[in-house]
Short mmCIF file of C-alpha atoms in Angstrom, two decimals:
data_model
loop_
_atom_site.label_atom_id
_atom_site.label_comp_id
_atom_site.label_asym_id
_atom_site.label_seq_id
_atom_site.Cartn_x
_atom_site.Cartn_y
_atom_site.Cartn_z
CA MET A 1 -9.38 24.41 18.32
CA ARG A 2 -10.86 21.01 17.52
CA LYS A 3 -13.07 22.59 14.87
CA VAL A 4 -10.12 24.32 13.20
CA PHE A 5 -8.25 21.05 13.24
CA GLN A 6 -11.10 19.14 11.57
CA ALA A 7 -11.30 21.86 8.92
CA GLU A 8 -7.58 21.45 8.27
CA LEU A 9 -7.86 17.68 7.97
CA HIS A 10 -10.75 18.18 5.59
CA GLN A 11 -8.63 20.50 3.47
CA VAL A 12 -5.86 17.91 3.21
CA GLY A 13 -8.49 15.44 2.01
CA GLU A 14 -9.70 17.91 -0.59
CA GLN A 15 -6.17 18.45 -1.82
CA LEU A 16 -5.78 14.70 -2.35
CA VAL A 17 -8.98 14.71 -4.43
CA GLU A 18 -7.65 17.65 -6.44
CA ILE A 19 -4.34 15.90 -7.15
CA SER A 20 -6.17 12.73 -8.11
CA ARG A 21 -8.28 14.76 -10.55
CA LEU A 22 -5.16 16.19 -12.18
CA VAL A 23 -3.64 12.71 -12.39
CA THR A 24 -6.78 11.50 -14.18
CA GLU A 25 -6.51 14.35 -16.64
CA ALA A 26 -2.82 13.50 -17.17
CA ILE A 27 -3.41 9.81 -17.92
CA GLU A 28 -6.32 10.63 -20.24
CA LYS A 29 -4.28 13.13 -22.23
CA ALA A 30 -1.15 10.96 -22.15
CA ASN A 31 -3.12 8.12 -23.64
CA THR A 32 -4.58 10.28 -26.40
CA ALA A 33 -1.07 11.54 -27.20
CA PHE A 34 0.16 7.95 -27.14
CA THR A 35 -2.51 6.57 -29.47
CA THR A 36 -2.59 9.48 -31.94
CA ALA A 37 1.09 10.59 -31.87
CA ASP A 38 -0.08 14.04 -30.77
CA THR A 39 3.17 15.65 -29.72
CA GLU A 40 1.57 18.92 -28.57
CA LEU A 41 -0.74 17.09 -26.20
CA ALA A 42 2.25 15.05 -24.98
CA GLN A 43 4.09 18.29 -24.28
CA ASP A 44 1.05 19.53 -22.36
CA VAL A 45 1.10 16.44 -20.09
CA ILE A 46 4.85 16.80 -19.51
CA ALA A 47 4.51 20.48 -18.58
CA SER A 48 1.46 19.90 -16.35
CA ASP A 49 3.30 17.34 -14.22
CA ALA A 50 5.08 20.19 -12.44
CA ARG A 51 1.68 21.31 -11.11
CA ILE A 52 1.06 17.87 -9.57
CA ASP A 53 4.52 17.93 -7.97
CA PHE A 54 3.83 21.41 -6.61
CA LEU A 55 0.49 20.37 -5.10
CA GLN A 56 2.07 17.30 -3.56
CA ASN A 57 4.77 19.39 -1.88
CA ASN A 58 2.13 21.79 -0.73
CA LEU A 59 0.00 19.04 0.77
CA ASP A 60 3.03 17.49 2.48
CA GLU A 61 4.04 20.79 4.03
CA ARG A 62 0.53 21.35 5.29
CA ALA A 63 0.38 17.81 6.72
CA ILE A 64 3.70 18.29 8.52
CA GLU A 65 2.48 21.63 9.85
CA ILE A 66 -0.60 19.92 11.26
CA LEU A 67 1.63 17.29 12.89
CA ALA A 68 3.75 20.05 14.43
CA LEU A 69 0.99 22.36 15.60
CA GLN A 70 -1.76 19.94 16.55
CA GLY A 71 0.09 16.80 17.60
CA PRO A 72 -2.81 14.62 16.43
CA VAL A 73 -3.22 11.12 17.84
CA ALA A 74 -5.11 7.92 17.03
CA SER A 75 -7.22 8.01 13.87
CA ASP A 76 -6.38 11.67 13.09
CA LEU A 77 -2.69 10.79 13.10
CA ARG A 78 -3.39 7.85 10.82
CA VAL A 79 -5.18 10.17 8.40
CA ILE A 80 -2.24 12.59 8.27
CA VAL A 81 0.43 9.92 7.83
CA GLY A 82 -1.82 8.16 5.32
CA SER A 83 -2.18 11.41 3.38
CA LEU A 84 1.60 11.82 3.15
CA ARG A 85 1.83 8.34 1.67
CA MET A 86 -1.12 8.73 -0.66
CA SER A 87 0.26 12.00 -2.02
CA ALA A 88 3.55 10.24 -2.80
CA SER A 89 1.73 7.52 -4.75
CA LEU A 90 -0.41 10.04 -6.64
CA GLU A 91 2.70 12.00 -7.53
CA ARG A 92 4.25 8.81 -8.94
CA MET A 93 1.09 8.19 -10.99
CA GLY A 94 1.56 11.66 -12.46
CA ASP A 95 5.18 10.78 -13.29
CA LEU A 96 4.06 7.60 -15.04
CA ALA A 97 1.50 9.49 -17.16
CA ARG A 98 4.38 11.85 -18.04
CA HIS A 99 6.60 8.88 -19.00
CA ILE A 100 3.86 7.64 -21.36
CA ALA A 101 3.64 11.11 -22.91
CA GLN A 102 7.45 11.24 -23.23
CA LEU A 103 7.48 7.92 -25.08
CA ALA A 104 4.81 9.26 -27.46
CA ARG A 105 6.84 12.41 -28.10
CA MET A 106 10.09 10.49 -28.58
CA ARG A 107 8.63 8.25 -31.31
CA TYR A 108 6.69 10.98 -33.13
CA PRO A 109 5.58 10.85 -35.95
CA GLU A 110 5.48 7.06 -35.45
CA LEU A 111 3.16 5.42 -32.94
CA VAL A 112 4.92 3.63 -30.07
CA VAL A 113 2.91 0.41 -30.27
CA PRO A 114 2.76 -1.82 -33.39
CA GLU A 115 -0.71 -2.39 -34.76
CA HIS A 116 -1.34 -5.93 -33.54
CA LEU A 117 -0.73 -4.91 -29.89
CA ARG A 118 -2.89 -1.79 -29.94
CA PRO A 119 -6.12 -3.41 -28.73
CA THR A 120 -4.26 -4.55 -25.59
CA PHE A 121 -2.96 -1.04 -24.95
CA ASP A 122 -6.43 0.40 -25.55
CA GLU A 123 -7.71 -1.80 -22.75
CA PHE A 124 -4.69 -0.89 -20.58
CA ALA A 125 -5.59 2.76 -20.96
CA GLU A 126 -9.28 2.13 -20.39
CA GLN A 127 -8.53 0.33 -17.11
CA ASP A 128 -5.96 2.90 -15.92
CA ILE A 129 -8.28 5.81 -16.67
CA ALA A 130 -11.17 4.05 -14.91
CA ILE A 131 -8.94 3.31 -11.89
CA SER A 132 -7.86 6.94 -11.71
CA ARG A 133 -11.46 8.20 -11.91
CA LEU A 134 -12.65 5.70 -9.31
CA LEU A 135 -9.79 6.74 -7.06
CA THR A 136 -10.87 10.37 -7.18
CA GLN A 137 -14.40 9.30 -6.22
CA LEU A 138 -13.08 6.98 -3.51
CA LEU A 139 -10.97 9.76 -1.98
CA ASP A 140 -14.01 12.01 -2.11
CA THR A 141 -16.75 9.65 -0.86
CA ARG A 142 -14.86 6.79 0.88
CA ASP A 143 -17.37 4.38 -0.63
CA LEU A 144 -15.49 1.07 -0.40
CA ASP A 145 -17.40 -0.51 -3.29
CA LEU A 146 -15.20 1.72 -5.45
CA ALA A 147 -12.09 0.16 -3.88
CA ARG A 148 -13.32 -3.30 -4.84
CA ASP A 149 -13.88 -2.16 -8.42
CA ILE A 150 -10.33 -0.72 -8.48
CA ALA A 151 -8.92 -4.04 -7.22
CA ARG A 152 -10.71 -6.00 -9.95
CA ARG A 153 -9.45 -3.63 -12.63
CA ASN A 154 -5.91 -3.86 -11.28
CA ASP A 155 -6.07 -7.67 -11.59
CA ARG A 156 -7.01 -7.22 -15.24
CA VAL A 157 -4.12 -4.77 -15.75
CA ASN A 158 -1.73 -7.40 -14.39
CA GLU A 159 -3.09 -9.93 -16.90
CA LEU A 160 -2.64 -7.47 -19.77
CA HIS A 161 0.93 -6.73 -18.63
CA ALA A 162 1.79 -10.45 -18.54
CA GLY A 163 0.24 -10.87 -21.99
CA ILE A 164 2.37 -8.10 -23.46
CA PHE A 165 5.57 -9.60 -22.09
CA LYS A 166 4.60 -12.98 -23.50
CA ALA A 167 3.92 -11.41 -26.91
CA ILE A 168 7.28 -9.61 -27.01
CA ALA A 169 9.22 -12.69 -25.94
CA ALA A 170 7.51 -14.94 -28.50
CA PRO A 171 9.82 -16.03 -31.35
CA ASP A 172 7.30 -14.74 -33.91
CA PHE A 173 7.32 -11.15 -32.55
CA SER A 174 7.73 -9.12 -35.69
CA GLY A 175 8.98 -5.77 -34.30
CA SER A 176 12.53 -4.56 -33.92
CA PRO A 177 14.40 -4.78 -30.60
CA ALA A 178 13.84 -1.01 -30.16
CA THR A 179 10.10 -1.44 -30.62
CA ALA A 180 10.06 -4.33 -28.17
CA VAL A 181 11.76 -2.12 -25.57
CA ASP A 182 9.27 0.71 -26.13
CA VAL A 183 6.34 -1.66 -25.79
CA ALA A 184 7.78 -3.25 -22.65
CA LEU A 185 8.37 0.13 -21.02
CA ALA A 186 4.93 1.41 -21.96
CA SER A 187 3.38 -1.74 -20.56
CA ARG A 188 5.34 -1.32 -17.36
CA TYR A 189 4.22 2.32 -17.04
CA PHE A 190 0.53 1.38 -17.41
CA GLU A 191 0.99 -1.48 -14.94
CA ARG A 192 2.82 0.65 -12.35
CA PHE A 193 0.18 3.37 -12.68
CA ALA A 194 -2.54 0.89 -11.70
CA ASP A 195 -0.31 -0.53 -8.96
CA HIS A 196 0.10 2.87 -7.29
CA GLY A 197 -3.66 3.33 -7.71
CA ILE A 198 -4.35 0.17 -5.76
CA SER A 199 -1.90 1.23 -3.10
CA VAL A 200 -3.78 4.53 -2.56
CA SER A 201 -7.06 2.63 -2.61
CA ARG A 202 -5.81 0.25 0.11
CA LYS A 203 -4.81 3.16 2.29
CA VAL A 204 -8.27 4.68 2.02
CA THR A 205 -9.76 1.29 2.93
CA TYR A 206 -7.43 1.08 5.91
CA LEU A 207 -8.43 4.54 7.09
CA VAL A 208 -12.13 3.68 6.83
CA THR A 209 -12.09 0.18 8.30
CA GLY A 210 -8.87 0.10 10.33
CA GLU A 211 -8.10 -3.13 8.45
CA TRP A 212 -5.38 -3.69 5.93
CA THR A 213 -6.47 -5.31 2.67
CA VAL A 214 -4.74 -7.04 -0.20
CA ASN A 215 -6.62 -6.86 -3.53
CA GLY A 216 -9.70 -5.66 -1.73
CA ASP A 217 -9.80 -8.64 0.65
CA ALA A 218 -9.13 -8.08 4.32
CA VAL A 219 -5.98 -9.84 5.52
CA MET B 1 11.08 12.09 29.05
CA ARG B 2 13.33 14.05 26.70
CA LYS B 3 16.06 11.44 27.19
CA VAL B 4 13.72 8.57 26.36
CA PHE B 5 12.61 10.45 23.28
CA GLN B 6 16.19 10.99 22.05
CA ALA B 7 16.88 7.30 22.60
CA GLU B 8 13.83 6.45 20.50
CA LEU B 9 14.89 8.78 17.69
CA HIS B 10 18.34 7.21 17.81
CA GLN B 11 16.81 3.76 17.48
CA VAL B 12 14.86 4.80 14.38
CA GLY B 13 18.16 6.03 12.91
CA GLU B 14 19.81 2.71 13.69
CA GLN B 15 16.97 0.84 12.04
CA LEU B 16 17.49 2.86 8.85
CA VAL B 17 21.19 1.90 8.92
CA GLU B 18 20.24 -1.74 9.40
CA ILE B 19 17.80 -1.69 6.46
CA SER B 20 20.42 0.05 4.29
CA ARG B 21 22.89 -2.71 5.20
CA LEU B 22 20.42 -5.39 4.12
CA VAL B 23 19.76 -3.49 0.88
CA THR B 24 23.52 -3.45 0.18
CA GLU B 25 23.69 -7.19 0.77
CA ALA B 26 20.71 -7.64 -1.57
CA ILE B 27 22.19 -5.65 -4.46
CA GLU B 28 25.59 -7.39 -4.05
CA LYS B 29 24.03 -10.84 -4.15
CA ALA B 30 21.55 -9.88 -6.89
CA ASN B 31 24.43 -8.73 -9.06
CA THR B 32 26.41 -11.93 -8.49
CA ALA B 33 23.31 -13.95 -9.37
CA PHE B 34 22.84 -11.74 -12.43
CA THR B 35 26.40 -12.06 -13.73
CA THR B 36 26.88 -15.77 -12.97
CA ALA B 37 23.31 -17.08 -13.55
CA ASP B 38 23.30 -18.37 -9.97
CA THR B 39 19.69 -19.25 -9.47
CA GLU B 40 20.09 -20.29 -5.82
CA LEU B 41 21.60 -16.96 -4.92
CA ALA B 42 18.81 -15.23 -6.86
CA GLN B 43 16.29 -17.20 -4.82
CA ASP B 44 18.08 -16.09 -1.65
CA VAL B 45 17.73 -12.40 -2.62
CA ILE B 46 14.04 -12.88 -3.48
CA ALA B 47 13.33 -14.57 -0.15
CA SER B 48 15.34 -12.05 1.88
CA ASP B 49 13.35 -9.12 0.51
CA ALA B 50 10.52 -10.01 2.91
CA ARG B 51 12.89 -9.21 5.78
CA ILE B 52 13.49 -5.69 4.41
CA ASP B 53 9.74 -5.17 4.02
CA PHE B 54 9.20 -6.37 7.59
CA LEU B 55 11.85 -4.01 8.99
CA GLN B 56 10.39 -1.10 7.03
CA ASN B 57 6.93 -1.74 8.47
CA ASN B 58 8.45 -2.06 11.89
CA LEU B 59 10.29 1.24 11.57
CA ASP B 60 7.18 2.99 10.23
CA GLU B 61 5.07 1.74 13.12
CA ARG B 62 7.66 2.92 15.61
CA ALA B 63 7.89 6.33 13.90
CA ILE B 64 4.11 6.74 13.99
CA GLU B 65 4.11 5.70 17.66
CA ILE B 66 6.67 8.40 18.40
CA LEU B 67 4.50 10.93 16.56
CA ALA B 68 1.48 9.86 18.63
CA LEU B 69 3.13 9.67 22.04
CA GLN B 70 5.69 12.45 21.88
CA GLY B 71 4.18 14.97 19.48
CA PRO B 72 7.63 16.07 18.31
CA VAL B 73 8.10 19.51 16.73
CA ALA B 74 10.72 21.36 14.68
CA SER B 75 13.81 19.36 13.76
CA ASP B 76 12.68 16.24 15.65
CA LEU B 77 9.50 16.18 13.62
CA ARG B 78 11.55 16.58 10.44
CA VAL B 79 13.67 13.59 11.43
CA ILE B 80 10.61 11.39 11.99
CA VAL B 81 8.84 12.36 8.78
CA GLY B 82 12.17 12.10 6.93
CA SER B 83 12.65 8.59 8.33
CA LEU B 84 9.24 7.50 7.05
CA ARG B 85 10.22 8.69 3.59
CA MET B 86 13.72 7.24 3.67
CA SER B 87 12.40 3.85 4.76
CA ALA B 88 10.02 3.88 1.77
CA SER B 89 12.93 4.58 -0.62
CA LEU B 90 15.13 1.91 0.96
CA GLU B 91 12.30 -0.59 0.68
CA ARG B 92 12.02 0.23 -3.04
CA MET B 93 15.77 -0.31 -3.43
CA GLY B 94 15.27 -3.77 -1.93
CA ASP B 95 12.46 -4.41 -4.44
CA LEU B 96 14.73 -3.38 -7.31
CA ALA B 97 17.51 -5.73 -6.16
CA ARG B 98 14.83 -8.43 -6.06
CA HIS B 99 13.72 -7.55 -9.62
CA ILE B 100 17.33 -7.97 -10.81
CA ALA B 101 17.49 -11.37 -9.07
CA GLN B 102 14.14 -12.35 -10.62
CA LEU B 103 15.42 -11.50 -14.10
CA ALA B 104 18.51 -13.65 -13.45
CA ARG B 105 16.34 -16.55 -12.31
CA MET B 106 13.92 -16.20 -15.21
CA ARG B 107 16.69 -16.46 -17.83
CA TYR B 108 18.64 -19.26 -16.14
CA PRO B 109 20.76 -21.01 -17.42
CA GLU B 110 21.35 -18.13 -19.86
CA LEU B 111 22.79 -14.81 -18.73
CA VAL B 112 20.43 -11.85 -19.07
CA VAL B 113 22.92 -9.49 -20.75
CA PRO B 114 24.66 -10.27 -24.07
CA GLU B 115 28.43 -10.30 -23.92
CA HIS B 116 29.17 -6.94 -25.55
CA LEU B 117 27.05 -5.06 -22.98
CA ARG B 118 28.44 -6.80 -19.89
CA PRO B 119 31.20 -4.27 -19.15
CA THR B 120 28.51 -1.55 -18.91
CA PHE B 121 26.46 -3.64 -16.51
CA ASP B 122 29.55 -4.42 -14.45
CA GLU B 123 30.05 -0.72 -13.96
CA PHE B 124 26.32 -0.27 -13.25
CA ALA B 125 26.61 -2.81 -10.46
CA GLU B 126 29.85 -1.33 -9.17
CA GLN B 127 28.25 2.12 -8.90
CA ASP B 128 25.01 0.84 -7.37
CA ILE B 129 26.86 -1.24 -4.77
CA ALA B 130 29.11 1.73 -3.94
CA ILE B 131 26.07 4.02 -3.61
CA SER B 132 24.37 1.56 -1.29
CA ARG B 133 27.48 1.20 0.90
CA LEU B 134 28.02 4.97 1.02
CA LEU B 135 24.38 5.41 1.95
CA THR B 136 24.74 3.10 4.94
CA GLN B 137 27.77 5.12 6.07
CA LEU B 138 25.95 8.40 5.41
CA LEU B 139 22.95 7.31 7.50
CA ASP B 140 25.34 6.26 10.24
CA THR B 141 27.76 9.21 10.27
CA ARG B 142 25.92 12.05 8.45
CA ASP B 143 29.21 12.98 6.81
CA LEU B 144 28.01 15.02 3.81
CA ASP B 145 31.13 14.28 1.75
CA LEU B 146 29.58 10.87 1.30
CA ALA B 147 26.43 12.50 -0.14
CA ARG B 148 28.54 14.31 -2.72
CA ASP B 149 30.21 11.05 -3.71
CA ILE B 150 26.78 9.42 -4.07
CA ALA B 151 25.61 12.29 -6.30
CA ARG B 152 28.64 11.90 -8.60
CA ARG B 153 28.08 8.17 -8.89
CA ASN B 154 24.41 8.70 -9.65
CA ASP B 155 25.36 11.02 -12.53
CA ARG B 156 27.51 8.23 -13.91
CA VAL B 157 24.66 5.73 -13.55
CA ASN B 158 22.44 8.04 -15.60
CA GLU B 159 25.10 8.12 -18.34
CA LEU B 160 25.34 4.35 -18.35
CA HIS B 161 21.55 4.04 -18.55
CA ALA B 162 21.39 6.44 -21.53
CA GLY B 163 24.20 4.47 -23.20
CA ILE B 164 22.33 1.18 -22.84
CA PHE B 165 19.18 2.61 -24.40
CA LYS B 166 21.20 3.99 -27.28
CA ALA B 167 22.84 0.60 -27.82
CA ILE B 168 19.52 -1.26 -27.85
CA ALA B 169 17.90 1.22 -30.23
CA ALA B 170 20.83 1.13 -32.67
CA PRO B 171 20.01 -0.62 -35.97
CA ASP B 172 23.06 -2.90 -35.52
CA PHE B 173 21.90 -4.26 -32.15
CA SER B 174 22.36 -7.98 -32.61
CA GLY B 175 20.11 -9.39 -29.87
CA SER B 176 16.52 -10.57 -30.13
CA PRO B 177 13.59 -8.33 -29.13
CA ALA B 178 13.24 -10.41 -25.94
CA THR B 179 16.90 -9.81 -25.07
CA ALA B 180 16.51 -6.09 -25.76
CA VAL B 181 13.58 -5.97 -23.34
CA ASP B 182 15.53 -7.82 -20.63
CA VAL B 183 18.48 -5.49 -21.02
CA ALA B 184 16.26 -2.39 -20.95
CA LEU B 185 14.47 -3.55 -17.81
CA ALA B 186 17.73 -4.47 -16.07
CA SER B 187 19.16 -1.08 -16.97
CA ARG B 188 16.08 0.60 -15.58
CA TYR B 189 16.30 -1.38 -12.34
CA PHE B 190 19.95 -0.38 -11.81
CA GLU B 191 19.11 3.24 -12.65
CA ARG B 192 16.08 3.39 -10.35
CA PHE B 193 18.12 1.81 -7.54
CA ALA B 194 20.66 4.64 -7.74
CA ASP B 195 17.85 7.17 -8.07
CA HIS B 196 16.22 6.07 -4.82
CA GLY B 197 19.69 6.12 -3.27
CA ILE B 198 20.14 9.77 -4.19
CA SER B 199 16.71 10.57 -2.85
CA VAL B 200 17.61 9.11 0.58
CA SER B 201 20.95 10.90 0.43
CA ARG B 202 19.20 14.24 -0.23
CA LYS B 203 16.93 13.71 2.74
CA VAL B 204 19.90 13.13 5.03
CA THR B 205 21.52 16.29 3.66
CA TYR B 206 18.31 18.19 4.31
CA LEU B 207 18.12 16.94 7.87
CA VAL B 208 21.73 17.98 8.52
CA THR B 209 21.75 21.36 6.78
CA GLY B 210 18.07 22.32 6.62
CA GLU B 211 18.68 22.97 2.91
CA TRP B 212 17.29 21.00 0.05
CA THR B 213 19.82 19.89 -2.57
CA VAL B 214 19.68 18.66 -6.13
CA ASN B 215 22.59 16.46 -7.19
CA GLY B 216 24.52 17.52 -4.11
CA ASP B 217 24.22 21.25 -4.88
CA ALA B 218 22.10 23.41 -2.62
CA VAL B 219 19.10 24.91 -4.43
#
């Protein structure tokens, strides 16, 4: 019985890794669509989000089944409840990649971001993609050095987000109000993506160490 | 044992009602701060959000304790897992009320929304406050007529949100880019608030009927 149970827990873990992999693919493609006004690729991201939602539901059902049939306690229970929460965050990351793709599609054939802000968004994307890849590895290996790297990158994302809002609010911002709104929303999507990433990363850290952390530091 | 367990489940339900009540208070006050540039009231909402976060954590810990000690199955298990999810949505609603208060504080002594868009935001707030009140009643009484009312109001919120984005994107929008961004973010906060409300409302419906619904219709 115990062996079956461990195999089931392991499977839930593998499903989280699989979802995280799809989320990484989504943010990579969403960013390419966003920076090249590739409306077909955007459509691909939008359509693929249903697969992430499906896998999340699937994982949640399995986790609830384990709760019902095995009545796990202590650290096993923590893993199951943690998985339910992590799957919800990963699903939201998929939604945010979809939102970025939707913005790209809506503005086609224009690019969403005016030229002078593009370097900032390139770094946004670089950090978000790195966070998503690190998260997949972290879920797979539970190597907490990865969590620290994620936390550092999230700090940088927060700086970029603040910088964008400062740029839009500056009196010399040259774009239209509609452009300002697009840029603000895109910035918020990239920032929220990283924020959900850090929240998954903290849960993994908690499961490994039993200690809750904020920005990678134990509290 | 069974009796103790039912009492514990009941207590979790009461905690959800209590959190929903605090969320209602938060959105009411946030809206007053938002429409009157009352920075003290905004500060009050921002500070009070910690209380909602605390109660959510408290409820989650209790729910996990029940899972560990009682190993509930079938509908009891659904109630516990549902409560974990509903508490997460309610906590997000509290965050969104706080974001609205933060916007109000940031723009003080100015108002966030330019005059011609205020009637829309007044209706936004009216709908969000109604949804939050109905949700408290729904959690308390499980009267599904309330869920249908919430769904209708959420539809209206989505219309208002679309209208705001159209107004900002229109070439004759007279505000600055910074104002457009503020308005877009505020609109998104009000829309997300209602969206989390409907998600809690659907979970209650599911717990009562065993059927999942979209916009109040069984699917």
